[in-house]
Coordinates of C-alpha atoms in Angstrom, one line a residue:
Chain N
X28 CA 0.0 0.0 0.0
X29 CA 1.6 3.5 -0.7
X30 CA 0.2 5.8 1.9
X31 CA 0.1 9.2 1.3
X32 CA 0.0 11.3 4.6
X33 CA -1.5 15.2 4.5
X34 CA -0.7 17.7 7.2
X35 CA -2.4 19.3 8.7
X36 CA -5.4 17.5 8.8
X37 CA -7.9 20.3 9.4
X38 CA -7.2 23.9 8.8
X39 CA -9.3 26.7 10.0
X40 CA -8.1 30.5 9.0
X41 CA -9.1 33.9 8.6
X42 CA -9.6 35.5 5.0
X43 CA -6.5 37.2 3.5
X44 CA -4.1 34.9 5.7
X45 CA -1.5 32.7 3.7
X46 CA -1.5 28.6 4.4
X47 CA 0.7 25.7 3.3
X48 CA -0.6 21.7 3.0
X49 CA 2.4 19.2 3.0
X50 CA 1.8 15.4 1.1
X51 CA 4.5 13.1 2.5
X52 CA 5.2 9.6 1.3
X53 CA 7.8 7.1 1.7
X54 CA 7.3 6.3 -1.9
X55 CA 8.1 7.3 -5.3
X56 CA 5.2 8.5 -7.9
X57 CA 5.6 9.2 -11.6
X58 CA 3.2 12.1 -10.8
X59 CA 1.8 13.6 -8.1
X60 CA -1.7 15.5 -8.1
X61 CA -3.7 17.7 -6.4
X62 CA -7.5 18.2 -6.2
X63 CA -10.1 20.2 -4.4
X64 CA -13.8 18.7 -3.8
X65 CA -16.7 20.2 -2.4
X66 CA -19.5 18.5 -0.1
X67 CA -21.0 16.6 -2.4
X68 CA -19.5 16.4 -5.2
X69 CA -16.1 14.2 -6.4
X70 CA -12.7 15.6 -6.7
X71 CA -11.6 18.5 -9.1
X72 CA -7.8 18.1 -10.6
X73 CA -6.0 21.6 -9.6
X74 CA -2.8 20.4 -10.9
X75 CA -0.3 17.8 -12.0
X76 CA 3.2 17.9 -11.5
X77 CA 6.1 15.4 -12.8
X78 CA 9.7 16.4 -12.5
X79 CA 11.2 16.5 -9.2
X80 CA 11.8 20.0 -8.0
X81 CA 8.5 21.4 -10.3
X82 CA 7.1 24.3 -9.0
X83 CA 3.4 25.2 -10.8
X84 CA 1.4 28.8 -10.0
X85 CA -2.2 28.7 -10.1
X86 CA -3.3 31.8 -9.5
X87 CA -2.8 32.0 -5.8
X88 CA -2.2 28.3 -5.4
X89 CA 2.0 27.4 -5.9
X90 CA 2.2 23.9 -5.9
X91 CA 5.9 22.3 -5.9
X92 CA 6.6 18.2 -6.2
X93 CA 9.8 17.2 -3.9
X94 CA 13.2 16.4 -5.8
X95 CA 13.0 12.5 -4.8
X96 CA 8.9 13.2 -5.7
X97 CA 7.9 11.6 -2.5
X98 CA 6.3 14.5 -1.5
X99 CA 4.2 17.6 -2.5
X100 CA 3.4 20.9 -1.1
X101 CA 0.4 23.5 -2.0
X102 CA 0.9 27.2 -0.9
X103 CA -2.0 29.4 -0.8
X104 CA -1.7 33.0 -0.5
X105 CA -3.9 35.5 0.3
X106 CA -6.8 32.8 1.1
X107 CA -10.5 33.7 0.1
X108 CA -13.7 31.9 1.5
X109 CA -14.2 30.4 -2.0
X110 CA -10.9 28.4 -1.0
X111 CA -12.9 26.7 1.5
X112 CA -13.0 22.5 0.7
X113 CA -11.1 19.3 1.0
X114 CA -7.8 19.4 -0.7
X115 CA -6.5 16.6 -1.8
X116 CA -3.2 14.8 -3.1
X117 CA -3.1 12.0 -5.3
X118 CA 0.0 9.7 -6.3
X119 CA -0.2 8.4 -9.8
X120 CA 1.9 4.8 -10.5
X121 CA 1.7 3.0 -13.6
X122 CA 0.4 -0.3 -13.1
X123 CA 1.5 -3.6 -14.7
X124 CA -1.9 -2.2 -16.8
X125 CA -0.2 1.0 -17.9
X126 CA -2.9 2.8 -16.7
X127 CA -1.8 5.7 -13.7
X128 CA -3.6 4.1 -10.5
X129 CA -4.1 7.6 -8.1
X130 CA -2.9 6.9 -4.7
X131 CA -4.7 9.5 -3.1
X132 CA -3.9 11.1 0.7
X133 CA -5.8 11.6 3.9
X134 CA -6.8 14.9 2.7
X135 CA -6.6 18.6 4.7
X136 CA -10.4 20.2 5.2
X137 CA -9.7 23.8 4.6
X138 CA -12.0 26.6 6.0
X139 CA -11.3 30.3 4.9
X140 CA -13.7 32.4 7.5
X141 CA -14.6 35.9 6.0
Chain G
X30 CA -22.7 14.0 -22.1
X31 CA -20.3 16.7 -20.3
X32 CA -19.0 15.0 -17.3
X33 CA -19.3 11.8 -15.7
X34 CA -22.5 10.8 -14.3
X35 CA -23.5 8.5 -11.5
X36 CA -26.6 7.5 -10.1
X37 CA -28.6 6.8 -7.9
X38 CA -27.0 10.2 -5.8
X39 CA -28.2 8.8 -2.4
X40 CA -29.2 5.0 -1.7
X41 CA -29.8 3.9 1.5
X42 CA -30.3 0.1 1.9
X43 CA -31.3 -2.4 5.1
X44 CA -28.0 -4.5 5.8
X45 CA -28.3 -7.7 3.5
X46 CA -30.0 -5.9 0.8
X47 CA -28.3 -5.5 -2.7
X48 CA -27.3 -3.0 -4.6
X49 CA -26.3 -1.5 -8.1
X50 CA -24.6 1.6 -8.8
X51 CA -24.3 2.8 -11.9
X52 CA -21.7 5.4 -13.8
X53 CA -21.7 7.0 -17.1
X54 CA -18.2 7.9 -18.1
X55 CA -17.2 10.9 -20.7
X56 CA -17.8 9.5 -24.3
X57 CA -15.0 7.8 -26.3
X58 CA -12.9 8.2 -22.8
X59 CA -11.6 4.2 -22.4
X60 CA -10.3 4.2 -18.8
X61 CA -13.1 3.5 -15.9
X62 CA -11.9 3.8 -12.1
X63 CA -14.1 2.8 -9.3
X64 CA -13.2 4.4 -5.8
X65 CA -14.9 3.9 -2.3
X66 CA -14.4 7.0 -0.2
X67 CA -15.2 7.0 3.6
X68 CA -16.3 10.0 5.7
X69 CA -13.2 12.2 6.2
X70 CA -10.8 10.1 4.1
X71 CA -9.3 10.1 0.8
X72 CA -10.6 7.9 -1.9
X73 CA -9.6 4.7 -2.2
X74 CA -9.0 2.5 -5.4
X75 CA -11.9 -0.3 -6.1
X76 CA -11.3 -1.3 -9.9
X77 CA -9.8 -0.4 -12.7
X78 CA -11.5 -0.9 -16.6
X79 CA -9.9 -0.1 -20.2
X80 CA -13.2 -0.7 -22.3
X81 CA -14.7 -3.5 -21.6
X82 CA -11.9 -5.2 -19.8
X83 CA -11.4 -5.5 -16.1
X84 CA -7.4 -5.1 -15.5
X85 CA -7.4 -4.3 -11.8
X86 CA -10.0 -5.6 -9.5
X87 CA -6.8 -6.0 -6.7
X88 CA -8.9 -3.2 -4.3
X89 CA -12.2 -4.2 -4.0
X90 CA -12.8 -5.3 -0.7
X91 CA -14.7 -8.4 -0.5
X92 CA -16.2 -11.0 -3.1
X93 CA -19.5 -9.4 -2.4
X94 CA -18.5 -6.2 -4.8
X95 CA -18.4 -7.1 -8.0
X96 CA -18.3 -4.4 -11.0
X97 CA -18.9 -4.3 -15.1
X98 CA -18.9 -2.9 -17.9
X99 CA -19.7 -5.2 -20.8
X100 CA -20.0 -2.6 -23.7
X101 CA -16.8 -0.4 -22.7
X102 CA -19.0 2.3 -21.9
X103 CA -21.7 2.3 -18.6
X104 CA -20.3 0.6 -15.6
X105 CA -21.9 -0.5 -13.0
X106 CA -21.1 -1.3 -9.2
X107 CA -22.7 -3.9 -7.6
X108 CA -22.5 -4.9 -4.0
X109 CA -24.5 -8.1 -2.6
X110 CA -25.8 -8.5 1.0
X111 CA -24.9 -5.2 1.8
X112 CA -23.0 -4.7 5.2
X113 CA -23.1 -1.6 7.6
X114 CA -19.3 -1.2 6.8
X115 CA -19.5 -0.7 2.9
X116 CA -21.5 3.1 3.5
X117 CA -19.5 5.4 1.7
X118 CA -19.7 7.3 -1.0
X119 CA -19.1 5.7 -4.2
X120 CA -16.8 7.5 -7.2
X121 CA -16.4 7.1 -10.3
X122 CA -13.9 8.6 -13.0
X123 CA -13.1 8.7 -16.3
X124 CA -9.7 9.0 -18.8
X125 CA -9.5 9.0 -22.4
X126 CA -5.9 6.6 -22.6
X127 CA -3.0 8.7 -23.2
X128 CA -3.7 11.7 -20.8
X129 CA -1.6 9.8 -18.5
X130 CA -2.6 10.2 -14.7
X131 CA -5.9 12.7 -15.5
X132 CA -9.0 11.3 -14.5
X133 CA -11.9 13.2 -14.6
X134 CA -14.6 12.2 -11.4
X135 CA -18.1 12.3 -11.0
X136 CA -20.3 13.3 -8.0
X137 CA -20.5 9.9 -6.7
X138 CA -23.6 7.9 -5.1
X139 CA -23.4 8.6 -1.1
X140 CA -24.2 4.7 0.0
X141 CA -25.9 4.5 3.6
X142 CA -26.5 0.7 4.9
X143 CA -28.7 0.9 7.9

């Protein structure tokens, strides 16, 4: 099984403040990915990084994948209330099928309070 | 249609009861993922199809979940003599092969076994 461990688990902040979420595994992923999801609704890809050492801007997201890509962090400045969901990190390894089985984390519930 | 579908949205069934899910991928996309996601946690990988071949069945829990797709297209998940332990919600997603790693989810079916 290759766990994928999210810190912090729950996150509760005030609008405008900045906030990191770290994605730690003893593993090695040909990708790693990150996804946001609502109540009720399934995950939303935010991003997909490949290369060790990749940093990716989203707007106010900055997502970078480790050097050994093991691990993953997601930088959020300037947080809004629309921020507000479960985030997400996903592992992709190709299978003996080829196809990128997503590993995902424990996940970090965000809350942005106006 | 534009996304992936799944339905029903809810089910709630009496422990012992069966049930079928069913999930409507992105046309022409070949890759089908089933995932089983617990309250608070992070999805976890059920099955795997690339059309109407199942190449990964190594997560689903028990021999009472059993999942198709005979036509490459519409899946569908189905679990016998339901147990209080399988409520979850149910995911499904969606690739078209060669977009390595990007899956596209639906909204899942939120199973409750009473």
């Amino acid at each position: 099984t290759q766990l994928l461990e999210q810190s912090p688990q729950f996150l509760s902040i005030q609008e405008g403040e900045n906030l990191t979420v770290y994605c730690n595994s003893s593993s090695v992923f040909s990708s790693l990915q990150w996804y946001r999801q609502e109540p009720g609704e399934g995950p939303v890809l935010l991003v997909t990084v490949v290369t060790g050492g990749e940093v990716k801007k989203l707007k106010r997201l900055t997502f970078q994948f480790g050097d050994a890509r093991k691990d993953s962090s997601l930088h959020i400045t300037a947080a809004q209330p629309g921020d507000t969901g479960l985030y997400l990190c996903a592992g992709a390894d190709e299978g003996q099928t080829g196809a990128n089985n997503l590993f995902f984390g424990t996940g970090t519930r965000l809350t942005v309070i106006p | 249609g534009a996304g992936v579908s799944q339905s029903p949205r809810y089910k709630v069934a009496k422990r012992g009861q069966d049930v079928a899910l069913r999930c409507d991928p992105i046309s022409g996309h070949v890759s089908l993922f089933w995932y089983q996601q617990a309250l608070g946690q992070g999805p976890e990988f059920l099955t795997y199809f690339q059309n109407e071949a199942q190449l990964d069945k190594s997560g689903l829990p028990s021999d009472r979940f059993f999942a198709e797709r005979p036509e490459g297209s519409v899946s569908t998940l189905k679990i016998q003599r339901t147990q209080q332990e399988d409520s979850a919600v149910y995911l499904c997603a969606s690739s078209f092969a060669g977009l390595a790693g990007v899956q596209f989810f639906g909204p899942g079916t939120r199973l409750t076994v009473l």
